[in-house]
Backbone as CSV, one residue per row, in Angstrom:
resi,resn,N_x,N_y,N_z,CA_x,CA_y,CA_z,C_x,C_y,C_z
1,MET,0.845,-1.197,0.000,0.000,0.000,0.000,0.876,1.241,0.000
2,CYS,0.576,2.152,-0.917,1.332,3.394,-1.027,0.793,4.418,-0.024
3,PRO,1.608,4.878,0.922,1.127,5.854,1.908,0.554,7.114,1.274
4,LYS,1.175,7.594,0.192,0.684,8.800,-0.473,-0.720,8.571,-1.033
5,SER,-0.924,7.431,-1.681,-2.235,7.107,-2.226,-3.252,6.909,-1.104
6,LEU,-2.812,6.335,0.008,-3.691,6.156,1.162,-4.209,7.503,1.662
7,LEU,-3.322,8.483,1.763,-3.731,9.818,2.196,-4.747,10.411,1.226
8,GLN,-4.537,10.197,-0.065,-5.501,10.663,-1.066,-6.852,9.970,-0.879
9,GLY,-6.792,8.673,-0.565,-8.027,7.916,-0.361,-8.808,8.401,0.847
10,ILE,-8.096,8.691,1.936,-8.752,9.205,3.143,-9.405,10.552,2.847
11,SER,-8.669,11.421,2.147,-9.189,12.739,1.800,-10.418,12.625,0.905
12,LYS,-10.357,11.720,-0.082,-11.478,11.534,-1.008,-12.705,11.028,-0.241
13,ALA,-12.499,10.058,0.648,-13.620,9.515,1.416,-14.300,10.599,2.247
14,LYS,-13.512,11.402,2.911,-14.078,12.456,3.751,-14.794,13.508,2.921
15,SER,-14.265,13.795,1.722,-14.915,14.787,0.854,-16.278,14.304,0.378
16,LEU,-16.489,12.984,0.383,-17.774,12.395,-0.027,-18.715,12.192,1.152
17,GLY,-18.271,12.667,2.340,-19.107,12.525,3.530,-18.996,11.181,4.206
18,LEU,-18.025,10.387,3.818,-17.805,9.077,4.434,-16.921,9.214,5.669
19,SER,-16.941,8.187,6.511,-16.151,8.203,7.741,-15.204,6.998,7.756
20,PRO,-13.975,7.155,7.250,-13.034,6.031,7.211,-12.775,5.461,8.608
21,LYS,-12.664,4.153,8.702,-12.460,3.491,9.985,-11.185,2.651,10.035
22,VAL,-10.904,1.949,8.936,-9.875,0.907,8.972,-8.965,0.996,7.749
23,ILE,-7.677,0.772,7.973,-6.705,0.607,6.895,-6.391,-0.884,6.786
24,ILE,-6.479,-1.434,5.577,-6.188,-2.865,5.386,-5.026,-3.007,4.407
25,PRO,-3.796,-2.916,4.890,-2.644,-3.138,4.006,-2.473,-4.626,3.712
26,VAL,-1.937,-4.922,2.540,-1.724,-6.311,2.118,-0.224,-6.561,1.956
27,ASP,0.274,-7.587,2.605,1.690,-7.960,2.471,1.851,-8.763,1.174
28,LEU,1.764,-8.047,0.065,1.630,-8.673,-1.257,2.852,-9.503,-1.642
29,PHE,2.596,-10.740,-2.063,3.617,-11.692,-2.507,4.610,-12.051,-1.393
30,GLY,4.327,-11.634,-0.153,5.201,-11.969,0.975,5.990,-10.807,1.530
31,LEU,5.966,-9.651,0.832,6.745,-8.488,1.280,5.925,-7.659,2.259
32,PRO,6.471,-7.368,3.463,5.732,-6.557,4.434,5.421,-5.162,3.899
33,SER,4.281,-4.637,4.289,3.921,-3.268,3.949,4.804,-2.291,4.734
34,ASP,4.710,-1.009,4.387,5.502,0.023,5.066,4.773,0.435,6.341
35,TYR,4.909,-0.380,7.387,4.095,-0.197,8.588,4.415,1.078,9.356
36,GLU,5.638,1.514,9.333,5.982,2.742,10.043,5.170,3.915,9.483
37,ALA,5.142,4.049,8.167,4.382,5.125,7.538,2.884,4.930,7.739
38,LEU,2.411,3.703,7.618,0.979,3.442,7.743,0.485,3.680,9.168
39,GLU,1.287,3.298,10.162,0.873,3.522,11.547,0.827,5.006,11.879
40,ASN,1.734,5.796,11.310,1.695,7.247,11.518,0.409,7.839,10.945
41,ILE,0.029,7.394,9.753,-1.206,7.873,9.119,-2.420,7.440,9.934
42,ALA,-2.422,6.187,10.381,-3.542,5.683,11.173,-3.718,6.505,12.448
43,ARG,-2.617,6.810,13.110,-2.670,7.596,14.346,-3.171,9.017,14.074
44,ASP,-2.694,9.618,13.000,-3.077,10.998,12.683,-4.556,11.121,12.322
45,HIS,-5.136,10.047,11.776,-6.520,10.116,11.290,-7.471,9.243,12.118
46,ASP,-7.015,8.796,13.273,-7.849,8.005,14.191,-8.441,6.775,13.503
47,LEU,-7.572,6.042,12.799,-7.961,4.801,12.133,-7.249,3.629,12.791
48,TRP,-7.757,2.428,12.596,-7.010,1.266,13.064,-6.620,0.391,11.882
49,ILE,-5.590,-0.419,12.082,-5.007,-1.218,11.004,-5.387,-2.690,11.162
50,LEU,-5.885,-3.255,10.083,-6.107,-4.699,9.987,-5.166,-5.213,8.917
51,ASP,-4.113,-5.926,9.321,-3.093,-6.386,8.381,-3.540,-7.665,7.690
52,ASP,-3.553,-7.635,6.355,-3.828,-8.836,5.560,-2.488,-9.510,5.273
53,ALA,-2.144,-10.485,6.106,-0.863,-11.184,5.983,-1.044,-12.580,5.396
54,ALA,-2.033,-12.733,4.514,-2.282,-14.041,3.913,-1.051,-14.565,3.180
55,GLN,-0.280,-13.651,2.576,0.934,-14.061,1.867,2.200,-13.721,2.655
56,GLY,2.097,-12.845,3.638,3.296,-12.345,4.300,3.557,-12.859,5.696
57,PHE,2.704,-13.755,6.219,2.900,-14.248,7.583,4.245,-14.958,7.696
58,GLY,5.022,-14.560,8.697,6.374,-15.096,8.863,7.437,-14.112,8.428
59,GLY,7.043,-13.040,7.720,7.990,-12.022,7.298,8.398,-11.112,8.447
60,VAL,9.349,-10.237,8.176,9.888,-9.343,9.205,9.948,-7.921,8.673
61,TYR,9.504,-6.966,9.510,9.609,-5.548,9.178,10.440,-4.856,10.247
62,LYS,11.674,-4.524,9.898,12.585,-3.783,10.778,12.639,-4.381,12.180
63,GLY,12.820,-5.705,12.229,12.975,-6.405,13.498,11.688,-6.902,14.111
64,TRP,10.541,-6.540,13.535,9.251,-6.958,14.074,8.611,-7.992,13.158
65,LYS,8.131,-9.070,13.761,7.477,-10.128,12.987,6.122,-9.663,12.478
66,ILE,5.793,-10.060,11.258,4.455,-9.806,10.737,3.459,-10.594,11.598
67,GLY,2.401,-9.913,11.982,1.433,-10.487,12.927,1.382,-9.681,14.203
68,THR,2.274,-8.686,14.320,2.345,-7.866,15.539,1.951,-6.420,15.276
69,PHE,1.510,-6.097,14.062,1.165,-4.715,13.730,-0.343,-4.514,13.767
70,GLY,-0.733,-3.288,14.100,-2.135,-2.917,14.033,-2.974,-3.547,15.129
71,GLU,-4.281,-3.387,14.961,-5.230,-3.926,15.935,-5.371,-5.438,15.788
72,ALA,-5.200,-5.920,14.553,-5.311,-7.353,14.297,-4.606,-7.686,12.989
73,THR,-4.213,-8.942,12.875,-3.607,-9.475,11.651,-4.363,-10.729,11.252
74,THR,-4.671,-10.836,9.970,-5.272,-12.064,9.460,-4.252,-12.789,8.592
75,THR,-4.340,-14.104,8.570,-3.509,-14.878,7.653,-4.301,-16.050,7.117
76,SER,-3.787,-16.630,6.045,-4.436,-17.762,5.395,-3.523,-18.983,5.463
77,PHE,-4.136,-20.138,5.658,-3.397,-21.398,5.621,-3.756,-22.218,4.377
78,PHE,-4.285,-21.540,3.356,-4.561,-22.230,2.090,-3.269,-22.876,1.589
79,PRO,-3.337,-24.043,0.954,-2.118,-24.780,0.588,-1.079,-23.984,-0.197
80,ALA,-1.499,-22.976,-0.969,-0.546,-22.216,-1.787,0.218,-21.165,-0.983
81,LYS,-0.159,-20.936,0.274,0.494,-19.907,1.083,1.802,-20.447,1.678
82,PRO,2.696,-19.539,2.126,3.966,-20.010,2.707,3.784,-20.992,3.857
83,LEU,2.791,-20.754,4.723,2.451,-21.727,5.757,1.065,-22.253,5.428
84,GLY,1.026,-23.373,4.704,-0.248,-23.887,4.216,-0.590,-25.245,4.799
85,CYS,-1.893,-25.488,4.950,-2.338,-26.820,5.354,-2.762,-27.589,4.095
86,TYR,-3.594,-28.612,4.235,-3.988,-29.409,3.072,-5.373,-29.033,2.556
87,GLY,-5.973,-28.008,3.148,-7.293,-27.547,2.722,-7.418,-26.075,3.052
88,ASP,-8.614,-25.638,3.349,-8.813,-24.244,3.725,-8.578,-24.045,5.217
89,GLY,-8.067,-22.895,5.558,-7.849,-22.558,6.965,-7.296,-21.159,7.076
90,GLY,-7.281,-20.635,8.279,-6.744,-19.294,8.495,-6.747,-18.959,9.967
91,ALA,-6.246,-17.777,10.299,-6.172,-17.365,11.698,-6.219,-15.849,11.787
92,VAL,-6.618,-15.349,12.946,-6.587,-13.928,13.258,-5.780,-13.758,14.542
93,PHE,-4.870,-12.770,14.547,-4.041,-12.485,15.712,-4.388,-11.101,16.249
94,THR,-4.614,-10.979,17.538,-4.887,-9.689,18.149,-4.577,-9.761,19.643
95,ASP,-4.218,-8.610,20.224,-4.086,-8.535,21.674,-5.219,-7.694,22.276
96,ASN,-6.267,-7.431,21.463,-7.460,-6.725,21.913,-8.463,-7.766,22.409
97,LEU,-8.644,-7.861,23.722,-9.478,-8.906,24.301,-10.929,-8.803,23.845
98,GLU,-11.433,-7.578,23.737,-12.818,-7.399,23.302,-13.006,-7.904,21.878
99,LEU,-12.086,-7.559,20.991,-12.151,-8.037,19.611,-12.012,-9.551,19.555
100,TYR,-11.124,-10.091,20.385,-10.930,-11.539,20.440,-12.234,-12.258,20.784
101,GLU,-12.959,-11.748,21.759,-14.207,-12.394,22.167,-15.240,-12.342,21.041
102,VAL,-15.301,-11.234,20.312,-16.231,-11.129,19.184,-15.850,-12.119,18.087
103,LEU,-14.554,-12.191,17.763,-14.092,-13.112,16.726,-14.361,-14.562,17.110
104,LYS,-14.135,-14.878,18.378,-14.377,-16.246,18.847,-15.854,-16.613,18.691
105,SER,-16.720,-15.640,18.969,-18.151,-15.858,18.790,-18.506,-16.025,17.312
106,LEU,-17.993,-15.138,16.485,-18.290,-15.209,15.047,-17.823,-16.522,14.431
107,ARG,-16.717,-17.053,14.949,-16.150,-18.294,14.412,-17.119,-19.463,14.560
108,VAL,-17.919,-19.445,15.635,-18.820,-20.567,15.934,-20.273,-20.070,15.904
109,HIS,-20.730,-19.709,14.717,-22.132,-19.374,14.469,-22.625,-18.136,15.205
110,GLY,-21.750,-17.409,15.898,-22.188,-16.230,16.643,-22.663,-16.541,18.047
111,GLN,-22.223,-17.647,18.609,-22.729,-18.079,19.910,-22.267,-17.171,21.047
112,GLY,-23.072,-17.151,22.116,-22.729,-16.415,23.317,-22.205,-17.360,24.388
113,SER,-22.448,-17.037,25.654,-21.966,-17.889,26.738,-22.652,-19.246,26.718
114,ASP,-23.868,-19.295,26.211,-24.579,-20.545,25.985,-24.437,-20.891,24.504
115,LYS,-23.859,-22.046,24.215,-23.569,-22.357,22.812,-24.828,-22.499,21.961
116,TYR,-25.989,-22.623,22.596,-27.233,-22.713,21.838,-27.954,-21.372,21.747
117,ASP,-27.283,-20.303,22.206,-27.844,-18.968,22.081,-26.903,-18.126,21.219
118,ASN,-27.267,-17.935,19.964,-26.445,-17.147,19.056,-26.784,-15.667,19.223
119,ILE,-25.828,-14.891,19.693,-26.079,-13.491,20.006,-25.742,-12.559,18.840
120,ARG,-25.178,-13.111,17.770,-24.889,-12.335,16.559,-24.884,-13.286,15.367
121,ILE,-24.922,-12.737,14.156,-24.858,-13.567,12.957,-23.405,-13.967,12.734
122,GLY,-23.101,-15.259,12.800,-21.730,-15.728,12.661,-21.558,-16.694,11.512
123,MET,-20.609,-17.581,11.644,-20.281,-18.541,10.585,-19.672,-19.779,11.231
124,ASN,-19.435,-20.790,10.431,-18.673,-21.947,10.908,-17.251,-21.770,10.388
125,GLY,-16.404,-21.145,11.197,-15.043,-20.839,10.773,-13.996,-21.600,11.554
126,ARG,-14.367,-22.742,12.103,-13.406,-23.504,12.908,-12.402,-24.244,12.030
127,LEU,-11.160,-24.263,12.476,-10.118,-25.030,11.787,-10.232,-26.490,12.226
128,ASP,-10.375,-27.411,11.260,-10.562,-28.803,11.669,-9.258,-29.416,12.175
129,THR,-9.383,-30.490,12.920,-8.261,-31.097,13.631,-7.154,-31.560,12.694
130,LEU,-7.520,-32.111,11.537,-6.517,-32.587,10.585,-5.645,-31.435,10.115
131,GLN,-6.275,-30.311,9.742,-5.497,-29.160,9.270,-4.601,-28.626,10.387
132,ALA,-5.120,-28.588,11.604,-4.328,-28.109,12.740,-3.110,-29.001,12.972
133,ALA,-3.290,-30.311,12.866,-2.179,-31.241,13.070,-1.093,-31.036,12.018
134,ILE,-1.502,-30.805,10.781,-0.543,-30.552,9.699,0.223,-29.258,9.954
135,LEU,-0.505,-28.220,10.367,0.127,-26.920,10.604,1.111,-26.960,11.765
136,ILE,0.796,-27.714,12.804,1.717,-27.833,13.942,3.055,-28.408,13.495
137,GLU,3.006,-29.429,12.644,4.246,-30.033,12.153,4.994,-29.065,11.224
138,LYS,4.254,-28.359,10.360,4.908,-27.449,9.426,5.484,-26.221,10.132
139,LEU,4.882,-25.828,11.251,5.415,-24.699,12.013,6.828,-24.975,12.509
140,SER,7.134,-26.230,12.783,8.454,-26.570,13.323,9.572,-26.332,12.307
141,ILE,9.240,-26.256,11.016,10.252,-26.009,9.975,9.978,-24.714,9.215
142,PHE,9.020,-23.922,9.708,8.588,-22.733,8.976,9.721,-21.722,8.811
143,ASP,10.475,-21.447,9.874,11.580,-20.484,9.789,12.630,-20.951,8.778
144,GLU,12.920,-22.250,8.796,13.894,-22.796,7.844,13.380,-22.657,6.414
145,GLU,12.079,-22.884,6.213,11.520,-22.772,4.870,11.561,-21.332,4.358
146,ILE,11.371,-20.362,5.246,11.467,-18.958,4.831,12.896,-18.645,4.376
147,GLN,13.891,-19.161,5.102,15.287,-18.977,4.692,15.533,-19.594,3.320
148,LEU,14.983,-20.787,3.094,15.159,-21.453,1.806,14.461,-20.694,0.682
149,ARG,13.283,-20.128,0.969,12.581,-19.322,-0.017,13.421,-18.106,-0.414
150,ASN,14.067,-17.490,0.570,14.908,-16.338,0.279,16.133,-16.733,-0.545
151,LYS,16.646,-17.939,-0.309,17.759,-18.435,-1.113,17.322,-18.649,-2.562
152,VAL,16.140,-19.211,-2.745,15.595,-19.412,-4.097,15.403,-18.068,-4.786
153,ALA,14.845,-17.083,-4.067,14.607,-15.762,-4.639,15.915,-15.093,-5.059
154,ALA,16.950,-15.233,-4.221,18.258,-14.634,-4.541,18.853,-15.260,-5.805
155,TYR,18.668,-16.563,-5.972,19.190,-17.254,-7.159,18.449,-16.786,-8.419
156,TYR,17.131,-16.671,-8.311,16.349,-16.113,-9.422,16.862,-14.717,-9.796
157,HIS,17.089,-13.891,-8.777,17.499,-12.505,-9.017,18.803,-12.451,-9.813
158,GLU,19.772,-13.244,-9.409,21.063,-13.237,-10.090,20.929,-13.697,-11.536
159,GLY,20.026,-14.625,-11.777,19.884,-15.155,-13.131,19.008,-14.325,-14.053
160,LEU,18.188,-13.437,-13.472,17.190,-12.734,-14.283,17.311,-11.212,-14.262
161,LYS,18.123,-10.664,-13.366,18.139,-9.213,-13.155,18.547,-8.419,-14.401
162,ASP,19.289,-9.043,-15.299,19.780,-8.312,-16.476,18.810,-8.328,-17.651
163,ILE,17.702,-9.072,-17.520,16.797,-9.191,-18.667,15.371,-8.763,-18.347
164,VAL,15.004,-8.725,-17.067,13.644,-8.382,-16.670,13.689,-7.784,-15.272
165,GLN,12.666,-7.020,-14.917,12.637,-6.395,-13.589,12.282,-7.434,-12.529
166,THR,13.191,-7.632,-11.583,12.980,-8.601,-10.513,12.478,-7.890,-9.251
167,PRO,11.888,-8.621,-8.310,11.361,-7.997,-7.090,12.473,-7.413,-6.226
168,PHE,12.120,-6.347,-5.502,13.077,-5.652,-4.640,12.582,-5.686,-3.200
169,VAL,13.480,-6.056,-2.278,13.144,-6.076,-0.852,13.955,-4.998,-0.150
170,PRO,13.314,-3.977,0.420,14.047,-2.906,1.101,14.853,-3.426,2.287
171,GLU,15.897,-2.722,2.640,16.734,-3.101,3.771,15.911,-3.129,5.055
172,GLY,16.127,-4.142,5.870,15.417,-4.259,7.136,14.136,-5.066,7.050
173,LEU,13.765,-5.494,5.837,12.554,-6.285,5.650,12.914,-7.691,5.181
174,THR,12.120,-8.663,5.586,12.276,-10.044,5.116,10.975,-10.492,4.485
175,SER,11.044,-10.893,3.219,9.873,-11.395,2.520,9.749,-12.904,2.715
176,THR,8.522,-13.391,2.719,8.301,-14.839,2.766,8.178,-15.429,1.362
177,TRP,8.215,-14.555,0.340,8.185,-14.986,-1.059,7.049,-15.967,-1.334
178,ALA,5.841,-15.515,-1.015,4.673,-16.325,-1.379,4.630,-16.534,-2.886
179,GLN,5.062,-15.510,-3.624,5.203,-15.607,-5.075,6.515,-14.932,-5.474
180,TYR,7.086,-15.368,-6.594,8.225,-14.658,-7.172,7.725,-14.035,-8.469
181,THR,7.543,-12.719,-8.458,6.832,-12.033,-9.520,7.737,-11.089,-10.294
182,LEU,7.776,-11.282,-11.598,8.576,-10.449,-12.492,7.710,-9.378,-13.136
183,THR,8.339,-8.274,-13.526,7.649,-7.194,-14.223,8.272,-7.007,-15.593
184,LEU,7.471,-7.172,-16.630,7.960,-7.039,-18.002,8.142,-5.571,-18.372
185,PRO,9.087,-5.269,-19.276,9.227,-3.893,-19.775,7.975,-3.469,-20.541
186,HIS,7.728,-2.177,-20.593,6.627,-1.676,-21.415,6.853,-2.081,-22.875
187,GLY,5.782,-2.447,-23.522,5.873,-2.808,-24.932,6.038,-4.293,-25.184
188,ILE,6.321,-5.060,-24.137,6.443,-6.518,-24.281,5.082,-7.148,-24.002
189,GLU,4.605,-7.964,-24.938,3.297,-8.589,-24.795,3.407,-9.803,-23.862
190,ARG,2.754,-9.709,-22.715,2.866,-10.772,-21.711,2.384,-12.118,-22.242
191,ALA,1.312,-12.116,-22.998,0.757,-13.381,-23.493,1.781,-14.157,-24.313
192,ARG,2.593,-13.451,-25.085,3.605,-14.124,-25.904,4.706,-14.713,-25.027
193,VAL,5.086,-13.996,-23.974,6.107,-14.505,-23.050,5.595,-15.767,-22.353
194,LEU,4.363,-15.717,-21.866,3.802,-16.868,-21.156,3.606,-18.054,-22.091
195,SER,3.246,-17.770,-23.343,3.097,-18.851,-24.321,4.427,-19.548,-24.566
196,SER,5.492,-18.755,-24.659,6.827,-19.331,-24.856,7.232,-20.190,-23.664
197,LEU,6.955,-19.700,-22.458,7.300,-20.468,-21.255,6.467,-21.746,-21.168
198,LYS,5.226,-21.675,-21.603,4.383,-22.875,-21.604,4.941,-23.926,-22.555
199,GLU,5.439,-23.488,-23.699,6.044,-24.429,-24.652,7.243,-25.131,-24.031
200,ASP,7.942,-24.439,-23.128,9.087,-25.029,-22.432,8.684,-25.715,-21.130
201,HIS,7.373,-25.867,-20.931,6.825,-26.574,-19.756,7.177,-25.875,-18.438
202,VAL,7.226,-24.551,-18.476,7.437,-23.762,-17.256,6.095,-23.166,-16.848
203,PRO,5.538,-23.584,-15.713,4.256,-23.026,-15.277,4.414,-21.585,-14.793
204,THR,3.402,-20.781,-15.039,3.402,-19.377,-14.600,2.034,-19.040,-14.019
205,GLY,1.970,-17.920,-13.308,0.698,-17.439,-12.782,0.627,-15.932,-12.937
206,ILE,-0.591,-15.406,-13.012,-0.799,-13.960,-13.064,-1.574,-13.543,-11.820
207,TYR,-0.933,-12.760,-10.975,-1.554,-12.239,-9.749,-1.395,-10.712,-9.761
208,TYR,-2.380,-9.944,-10.034,-3.763,-10.328,-10.286,-4.169,-9.633,-11.575
209,PRO,-4.930,-10.297,-12.469,-5.184,-9.716,-13.784,-6.049,-8.457,-13.748
210,THR,-6.933,-8.359,-12.756,-7.825,-7.203,-12.664,-7.691,-6.551,-11.294
211,PRO,-7.255,-5.281,-11.237,-7.157,-4.593,-9.945,-8.512,-4.548,-9.242
212,LEU,-8.489,-4.482,-7.928,-9.718,-4.545,-7.136,-10.721,-3.477,-7.547
213,HIS,-10.241,-2.251,-7.810,-11.169,-1.157,-8.114,-11.808,-1.293,-9.486
214,LYS,-11.316,-2.257,-10.293,-11.887,-2.499,-11.615,-12.831,-3.707,-11.622
215,GLN,-12.895,-4.449,-10.525,-13.724,-5.642,-10.485,-15.201,-5.265,-10.322
216,THR,-16.072,-6.101,-10.862,-17.496,-5.789,-10.922,-18.090,-5.436,-9.564
217,ALA,-17.734,-6.180,-8.537,-18.342,-5.970,-7.225,-17.871,-4.698,-6.538
218,TYR,-16.730,-4.126,-7.004,-16.139,-2.993,-6.290,-16.026,-1.720,-7.121
219,LYS,-16.246,-1.804,-8.423,-15.922,-0.648,-9.260,-16.843,0.550,-9.047
220,HIS,-17.987,0.348,-8.359,-18.860,1.490,-8.075,-18.490,2.192,-6.768
221,TYR,-17.494,1.639,-6.046,-17.030,2.301,-4.820,-16.013,3.384,-5.179
222,PRO,-15.919,4.427,-4.357,-14.944,5.487,-4.650,-13.509,5.004,-4.474
223,ALA,-12.602,5.538,-5.285,-11.170,5.239,-5.190,-10.423,6.534,-4.898
224,ALA,-9.143,6.411,-4.554,-8.342,7.585,-4.204,-8.314,8.596,-5.333
225,SER,-8.326,8.104,-6.576,-8.340,8.976,-7.753,-9.002,8.215,-8.892
226,GLU,-9.296,8.899,-9.960,-9.963,8.251,-11.091,-9.100,7.144,-11.681
227,ILE,-7.796,7.363,-11.685,-6.856,6.357,-12.194,-5.899,5.969,-11.070
228,LEU,-5.863,4.689,-10.734,-4.882,4.186,-9.771,-3.705,3.678,-10.595
229,ALA,-2.777,4.591,-10.852,-1.780,4.416,-11.909,-0.894,3.194,-11.717
230,VAL,-0.446,2.938,-10.494,0.489,1.841,-10.275,-0.177,0.495,-10.545
231,ALA,-1.366,0.291,-9.960,-2.080,-0.973,-10.158,-2.420,-1.193,-11.623
232,GLU,-2.863,-0.121,-12.288,-3.278,-0.262,-13.680,-2.086,-0.448,-14.619
233,ASP,-0.930,0.077,-14.224,0.276,-0.103,-15.033,0.850,-1.508,-14.859
234,LEU,0.908,-1.980,-13.615,1.549,-3.269,-13.352,0.666,-4.463,-13.689
235,GLY,-0.645,-4.285,-13.581,-1.566,-5.402,-13.822,-1.291,-6.183,-15.094
236,PRO,-1.084,-5.516,-16.240,-0.848,-6.250,-17.488,0.602,-6.690,-17.687
237,ARG,1.510,-6.326,-16.759,2.939,-6.564,-17.005,3.581,-7.579,-16.070
238,VAL,2.882,-8.027,-15.048,3.510,-8.922,-14.084,3.106,-10.377,-14.322
239,PHE,4.006,-11.277,-13.949,3.690,-12.708,-13.906,4.629,-13.386,-12.924
240,SER,4.199,-14.529,-12.404,4.948,-15.202,-11.343,5.505,-16.537,-11.817
241,LEU,6.702,-16.829,-11.328,7.390,-18.084,-11.637,7.189,-19.094,-10.502
242,PRO,7.489,-20.357,-10.736,7.410,-21.337,-9.655,8.250,-20.904,-8.452
243,MET,7.686,-21.037,-7.262,8.396,-20.647,-6.040,7.992,-21.572,-4.897
244,HIS,8.963,-22.277,-4.361,8.759,-23.034,-3.119,10.131,-23.295,-2.512
245,PRO,10.197,-23.684,-1.238,11.487,-23.776,-0.542,12.430,-24.832,-1.098
246,TYR,11.890,-25.814,-1.812,12.712,-26.956,-2.212,12.960,-26.983,-3.721
247,LEU,12.879,-25.815,-4.339,13.170,-25.697,-5.761,14.678,-25.799,-5.965
248,SER,15.121,-26.803,-6.701,16.561,-27.035,-6.875,17.171,-26.003,-7.812
249,GLU,18.494,-25.815,-7.711,19.187,-24.897,-8.617,19.108,-25.391,-10.062
250,ALA,19.087,-26.689,-10.232,18.969,-27.242,-11.593,17.622,-26.861,-12.207
251,ASP,16.554,-26.988,-11.428,15.236,-26.586,-11.915,15.197,-25.083,-12.169
252,GLN,15.808,-24.307,-11.268,15.834,-22.861,-11.465,16.636,-22.482,-12.713
253,ASP,17.740,-23.179,-12.943,18.533,-22.902,-14.146,17.692,-23.120,-15.403
254,TYR,16.893,-24.176,-15.401,16.020,-24.453,-16.540,15.008,-23.332,-16.728
255,ILE,14.400,-22.897,-15.619,13.394,-21.825,-15.679,14.028,-20.519,-16.136
256,ILE,15.191,-20.198,-15.582,15.893,-18.955,-15.937,16.238,-18.933,-17.421
257,THR,16.744,-20.060,-17.921,17.063,-20.153,-19.347,15.816,-19.970,-20.199
258,ALA,14.710,-20.558,-19.764,13.461,-20.444,-20.510,12.964,-18.996,-20.545
259,VAL,13.136,-18.268,-19.446,12.723,-16.862,-19.419,13.588,-16.048,-20.370
260,HIS,14.923,-16.284,-20.360,15.806,-15.593,-21.284,15.388,-15.853,-22.727
261,GLU,15.106,-17.117,-23.051,14.726,-17.456,-24.419,13.396,-16.826,-24.803
262,ALA,12.473,-16.799,-23.853,11.161,-16.182,-24.109,11.295,-14.700,-24.402
263,MET,12.161,-14.025,-23.643,12.347,-12.588,-23.851,13.005,-12.317,-25.209
264,LEU,13.891,-13.208,-25.636,14.540,-13.031,-26.946,13.539,-13.272,-28.091
265,ARG,12.592,-14.177,-27.869,11.628,-14.494,-28.913,10.639,-13.362,-29.160
266,VAL,10.380,-12.572,-28.105,9.386,-11.501,-28.266,10.039,-10.167,-28.608
């Protein structure tokens, strides 16, 4: 989240008579948001922060673990995430006892002190025992896997930095590398690059093809400005390569070579 754009968004909301309440930064692709700047803005405008750490849980921002910022942090345990189970799952972290009690109620149908008296509209959001057992075992190697992910990312960077824009991690931050996402130069047709990589049997992903403010369910909501330039510029130019802690250098060499060849073909 860009702090400058956030300030524009707050100003726009207030000019429309709205009352902003919450900032929801996203630790996109595993990189922590700029929490120092965001917390200053939140304090100045009497807002609270809900961190979306679905991809960034386990990362570090200037010595602080992701999951310790704001009023609460959410994360996902979907299998594709850095800490994933074998199905759907997730967690919320907070040190606000009142919020904790509400979340605990919402998790189990909205129940109150009597489990057969639902005091609010809730859901069935309980993590099943099998997923919990898997996560407990994976937690024991989670720190090691983050180190391995960073090693994989560094190897990609060395092999690709001269031909395409590689991800950048600011000093003092640790990414969990949920995805390794490249940015193509302007004028390069992404579809042709991905087609070339597919011919070489290199899987790719596009995260995300349509910015949130352009999606059908959200496009009638106000945005910070008529054009959200960064999202709209990067949306058609980014794509992600295979990324996991146990990706061998031999496999990476194959992928790197395929990317070089794809760029030469287009």
